[in-house]
Every structure is written in C-alpha cells, then in structure tokens.
Amino acid sequence: MLRRKMFRDIKKNLSQFITIFLMIMIGIMAYSGIEAYMDGMTKTADKFYTENNLFDLNVMGLLNHDDLDNIKKIDNVKDAELKLSLTATTNNDKTLLLNCIETNNISKFYVLDGEKFNPDKSGVWLDNFYAEENNIKVGDTILVKYETMELQEKVLGLVNIPDHLYDVRDESELYPDRKKFGFAYISVNEITEDYIKSLVMKEANITDENIFNMVKPDFNYKDYIPYNNIMVDVNEKENVTKVKNNIEDHIENAKAIIKAEDTSSYVAYQGEIDEGKTYVGVFSGIFLFIALLSVITTMTRVVKRQRTQIGTLKALGFSNNKVLFHYMGYGLWISIFASIIGLLLGYYFIGTIFMNLQMEFFEIPNGYPSMASKSYLVALGVILIVALITYITGRSILKENPAETLRTEIPKIKSKSLNITKAGIFKKLSFSTKWNIRDILRNKMRTFMGLAGVVGCCMLIVCALGMLDSMNFFVKLQFEDLYNFDYKLNLKENISNEELKVLTDKYGSHTSQSLGIEIKDKDGEREANNILVTDASNDLRFVDNKNKIKEKPTDDGVYVTYKLAETKGYKIGDKIKWHIYGDNKYYESKIIGFNKDPQNQNVSMTRNYLESLDIKYQPDSLYTNKNLSNTKEIKNVETIQDIEGLKEGMEGMLSMMKTMLVLIISIAVLLGGIIIYNLGILSYTEKEYQFSTLKVLGFKDNQIKNIFIKQNNWIAIISIIIGLPLGFYLTDWLFKTAIEEHYDFCAFITTRTYIISAIGTFVVSYLVSRFLARKIKNIDMVTSLKGNE
C-alpha cells in the first residue's frame, strides 16, 4: 500500500521530483566529470612517464663520452644517454628542435606510426602533432637545415616523447604553434662529417682543409660531436637530488642540471592538473552545494506537506519506523538513480570532452578519463544526506501525537515582525508589496534558499565569463603593453661581435639576454630561475601591479616580478644571492623594484648593471619594427617571430579554454534554471492557499500573478546584486590560487560581462515566474481552502 502511495505522490508532484532528480544528476555530473578528467590527466601522464622512462635529470653543457662514462659511474645512476639538441629549420620558414641521439632507452619514443628507433637507420622520427598540422606522413621526405648542414631525411616514424608534452620555441610563446614548430629525432650517424669538421676548424682558427688534415691526420668526426645534453635515469626518486649534487661536484663540463619536474614540458602539464584540482573544489563543488541545498529544501517541504497524511498513517496503526522509511524512500530512490546517471554522464560526457580537449593541447597518447573513488564517495554522501534530511524532517513530525499531525501546521511567526508593514513608510506601500514582505518574513528559510541558489548560479556565470575577459586582457598586456616590437630575432649561439654588428646596423640595436641562474635562499636551498637582461630600450617595457607602464629601469640593482616576490617574501631593499649556471661565482644584488610579467616569474636587470658586475653581455634576442613579413631566413638568426604570430598562439589556447568554459556556463545556466523553477514551484505550492483566499476576496488572476512574480523578481534582483561581486572575488581567487605559479593573472572583468550575467539571471528567473504564474487561473478554490481546514 505504501509503495502505491509513494508512486501516487510522485506522480502528483512530478515536476518537483523531476527537478530533484535533475539537480542531483547535474551536481554529481559536474563534480564527477571534472574529477574524472583531472584523475585521467594524472594517470595518463604517470603511465606515459613510467612506460617510456622519462629522464630524471638533464645535464646541460659542452659534453662528451668521457662525461657520459663518468656520470654512469656515479652511485644510484641507472643509465645515461648523450643528446645533441639544435634549433633547425625546414621548408616554408618552419622550425624543428632537432635532437641527435645514439640510443633511445631514456625518454623512449611512443611510436604512433612507423618503426622504432634504430641508430643504424637513415631517417627522421618526427613530432606527430607537427606532422598532422603539416600533412606529413611516414615515408615522406623532409628537408632539415642547420647552419651549413642540409639533410634530406625520410620520415621513419611519427612519435610522442615524454619530455616533449608541451613544446614552445621560447619563453615569449605561451601556446605551442604546431604548424610552425615541432621536434625531430635522428641518429648521430646522420650528422655530416663536413659540418663537424667545419666546427673544429673554426675553433682551431684553421681555414685551409689541407692544413687541417695535416694537423689532425686521424680525425674521427664522431669524437668531436658537441653534445649539449646528457639524460640521466636514477634508480630511485629519493636519490635524484643526491645524484644531481654529485654531478655538479664531479662533472666539470656540466653547466646546468635540471630535474624532470622543472622542465617546461612537465611544469606546463602538471600546472594544468593543479589548476583542474582547484576547479574541482570550486566549480563542481559550488554546483554540488547549490544543488544539494535546493534538494534539501525541496525534500523538507515535500515531507512537511504530507503532515496530515503522516498523521493519518499513524492513526491507522503504522509504526513510526515504517512511516519514516516510507518517506525516506522518496528522496533515497530518486537520489540513487540521479547519482548513477550523473556519474555516467560525468565520465562519458564531461570527462571525455575535457580530456579530448587536453589531448589536442598536450602531446600524450591514449588519454582517457578515470573515475576517481572520491566521486563515488561524494555520490554516496549526497544520497545519505538527502535520506538523512528526510529522516530528520519526518521524525520531527512523528514526535507529535496523531491528533496534532492531522491539523495543518501553524507558522510560528512573531506578530511584531509582521507589524512592520503597518509602520512608517511601509503604510504607503501597495497591497502586493506589503503582502510579499509579510510572506518573506513568514518563510525566511525558503527565501534564503532561493537567494542562495540564484546567487550561486549568477556567481558561476560571472566567473566563467570573467575568466575569458581576464585572459583576453592579459593577451593585450603581454603583447601590446610589455612587448612593444613587431619582430623578435632569436640569435644563434656564440654569435661574434662582428656578426652581431651586421645585424644591429640593419635591424636596430635593441637586444636582450636571458641567463639561467640558481638563487640561494637564507637556508642555503637553491632554486632554478632566469634573469632577463634588457638593452631593448622601450621595446621591452615594465608595468606595475596596476598594469600601468613604469619608467625606464635604473642600473643600480635588480627587479623582481610581483608574483615571485610574493611567493618568496621579497621586499624592496632585500638582497638576493645568485650564480649563473656554469659559473660557481655568486653575486649579491639589491632588489630595487618590482615589475609584472603574466607568464614568467623571474629577475630583470639592465645591461649596464650586468656589466658593472664584470659579466659579459652576450645578447640572444634582437627586437625590430622593420617589416620582415617576406623574410624567411636571416644569417646568424635561428628564428624570426612576429608579434601577431605570438598573439595568435595565445588566442589558440583561449579557444580551448572557451570550449571548456562554455560547457561550464551551460551547466550553470541549466542548473540555475532548474533551481529557480524548483524554488518557484515550492513558493507557488506554499502560497496556493493564500492565492485561493485572495481569489475568494475578489482579486483578479492578473493581480495575483503580479504579486507572485514581484516577489520572485525581488529575490532575483537581490541575488544578482550579491552574485556579481562574489563572481569577481571567485574569479580573482581562482587566478591567484589555481593558476600555476609561473603565471601572474588576476581578475579583470568587463562591464559587458556583468550586464550579460545580470540580465541572463534575471530573464531566466522572470520567465520561470511567468510560466508558473499561469497555474493561478487553474486553482480550485474549494479544494485548496478545504485542504487546509
């Protein structure tokens, strides 16, 4: 009998139970979907790093086989491999990071098409993303050029490699441009003897090849290959720092040693995971909280409206426990089904979409979402909370005797709180306004829940749109305010003064240099960073924390970015101790100012200050405003980058974010609409008796509709006023905590976003109110009034 009663009650209140189902489903879907995407990112990377043996340390410098043998002898070193990395060019002004290796046991290839690495094979293993963007297939032949060396290489394989998940040409690019930049691997046997001989002859200052052959009659070019990397595989993770220190102490040619966790590829991927973990706790957490709040309110009201029926069941002899379990079943079964469907949609819909977007961004194979156990626990928690609230509500009614429960509950209202409409300015208000004020005072909890639901949805819409606004603003800050040039020329390594002068005479003298450094803190801990040395005049500008352009930097110390200063606790006047990689001499520099950089948290100084420390200034970048649109190649320049191309790369990253945020906005709007509709139904159902009374007293349907709509409009407007600033603070908090520490973003939300969010929230609320108000004309006054006797 009770089962039939349950089905009858659900059918009678179908719209409310549907909204309960949808709210739980959407809340669980949002949470589990983002959690599955983040857990999938972590597991996919861990699997790829482990199966393809990502290096633990990368040793940089001018290295040889003796260095390789000495590193292999160090305790806890499992294996090591030499690598020569060059920035080469190919057809149509494209750039390839060309890597020459002898073996491939560390950072092994994941071959998507073609064959495995073979040092005896003549050919190239190419970046799969670059190949796709440029329509290159296995078996094609590509041109690879570096200085005097030109190679025509057959493509033997398309690969992903664990230390190339995220490759950019240099620090000025935020987003990989796979159309113009990729990586390639060849065997060292492909390096031509003529090229190596030319390097050795240049170093020995010999121009005649015959003389060189006499000086080095037994010349074997492979002994002179200038390797610049040794990848090291350490036996256990806890030994990595110990091995790093041993290499620093014993390998003289090691100029810099970078842990895998500090490489740009690893940091970018891990930063995305860390950001996502914050999103799980914020976006999906808010979705779930708002949905649960509304469900609790609804279930409480549904059970309380069954008060007289509970009294009837008690009078018929049903035990308290049987009645309680009957009403717990209302929320229990619906929340179970909603949670199951939410988990499935979260995994197969949100998790899969977000994961596929990331796999288009990072070069990692077999990316898949993974349902975390936490999602199941959250779903179980939601089910138990709904059941518990139903239990508590039902138990509070069952404590009363049957005679009391058979009567309608009289609201506990203090008469003084209702008399407010009879005093002062309230006396002059219209009847509908007075009625709504009194109704709000009678039903404070319902009003609070309505406010909380609409505020949350408005806040999420502001946050999602505001993140796009903020990213667009920082594109402008980076590429219009900080960068004031049209083209950046990345100079070749070891360029001579004469060769540099040829370039500066033609393209201008605005240059900069980037130095890899280690900063030692007060406790003796060392951390990798870099110094930007500027001699670029107004082409590289400094901005303050309010995004205003600062005056030209002075020559009596260093500038530190705001984010780095905040992270490390630096203040103006403090001194930092640092050394350049490859030089053990430490310098102490006074911090004379701060500057803002959205994408690099580093130290800056002028050329004059660098030279005052007796350090030679050797520029690696030259900035110009000359038109180089038709220039494909410049002697002694590795790459030519135009500012529009850099900006397009950033906008490419934004397009991916937009897809993800559009999905979040859609869920927020959908959840907001359902919550507003659900609260509207609750409000309407609870007022049905009052509306019937007003009808009996002669009020027309339109007058009653206006009373109903007016109160919902008040709640929507108050919610918007609260939700807009909260949306700003949520966005700002996300940027300051979720964004990876190398970036310095904060909220910058346009007036248009606030207007769109406000109008959108209000329109949804108003349309729902109008839709529900149509029911007023169908009220059966006799049934409604008799039901409350």
mmCIF file of N, CA and C in Angstrom, residues 12 67 84 88 91 166 228 290 319 368 370 383 439 509 681 698 740:
data_model
loop_
_atom_site.group_PDB
_atom_site.id
_atom_site.type_symbol
_atom_site.label_atom_id
_atom_site.label_comp_id
_atom_site.label_asym_id
_atom_site.label_seq_id
_atom_site.Cartn_x
_atom_site.Cartn_y
_atom_site.Cartn_z
ATOM 1 N N LYS A 12 1.755 12.881 -8.484
ATOM 2 C CA LYS A 12 1.039 14.107 -8.177
ATOM 3 C C LYS A 12 1.988 15.304 -8.128
ATOM 4 N N ASP A 67 82.429 12.378 -20.217
ATOM 5 C CA ASP A 67 81.445 12.842 -19.239
ATOM 6 C C ASP A 67 80.341 11.804 -19.043
ATOM 7 N N LEU A 84 72.329 15.651 -28.611
ATOM 8 C CA LEU A 84 72.641 16.967 -29.178
ATOM 9 C C LEU A 84 71.345 17.589 -29.669
ATOM 10 N N ALA A 88 66.800 23.745 -35.703
ATOM 11 C CA ALA A 88 66.967 23.668 -37.152
ATOM 12 C C ALA A 88 65.764 24.280 -37.858
ATOM 13 N N ASN A 91 61.367 23.538 -44.578
ATOM 14 C CA ASN A 91 60.702 24.306 -45.629
ATOM 15 C C ASN A 91 59.715 25.310 -45.069
ATOM 16 N N TYR A 166 54.806 19.383 -24.181
ATOM 17 C CA TYR A 166 54.400 20.775 -24.411
ATOM 18 C C TYR A 166 55.650 21.545 -24.825
ATOM 19 N N ASN A 228 75.208 18.503 -26.167
ATOM 20 C CA ASN A 228 74.876 19.537 -25.173
ATOM 21 C C ASN A 228 73.909 19.045 -24.093
ATOM 22 N N ILE A 290 25.044 23.985 -4.343
ATOM 23 C CA ILE A 290 23.787 24.665 -4.670
ATOM 24 C C ILE A 290 22.676 23.646 -4.925
ATOM 25 N N SER A 319 3.625 1.879 12.231
ATOM 26 C CA SER A 319 4.678 2.236 13.195
ATOM 27 C C SER A 319 5.485 3.433 12.680
ATOM 28 N N TYR A 368 42.731 9.269 -21.340
ATOM 29 C CA TYR A 368 41.395 8.757 -21.027
ATOM 30 C C TYR A 368 40.984 9.294 -19.657
ATOM 31 N N SER A 370 39.318 9.058 -15.921
ATOM 32 C CA SER A 370 39.365 7.970 -14.933
ATOM 33 C C SER A 370 38.457 8.340 -13.769
ATOM 34 N N ILE A 383 23.472 10.964 -1.447
ATOM 35 C CA ILE A 383 22.326 10.067 -1.191
ATOM 36 C C ILE A 383 22.021 10.010 0.303
ATOM 37 N N ASP A 439 5.060 37.767 3.526
ATOM 38 C CA ASP A 439 5.291 36.378 3.117
ATOM 39 C C ASP A 439 6.760 36.007 3.268
ATOM 40 N N SER A 509 69.518 48.300 -32.575
ATOM 41 C CA SER A 509 70.402 47.818 -31.501
ATOM 42 C C SER A 509 69.656 47.404 -30.242
ATOM 43 N N ILE A 681 8.224 26.551 -7.855
ATOM 44 C CA ILE A 681 7.167 25.571 -7.563
ATOM 45 C C ILE A 681 6.893 25.517 -6.061
ATOM 46 N N GLY A 698 -11.970 38.460 -4.127
ATOM 47 C CA GLY A 698 -12.267 39.252 -5.313
ATOM 48 C C GLY A 698 -11.075 39.697 -6.126
ATOM 49 N N GLU A 740 49.004 28.108 -12.291
ATOM 50 C CA GLU A 740 50.340 27.642 -11.953
ATOM 51 C C GLU A 740 51.256 28.827 -11.629
#
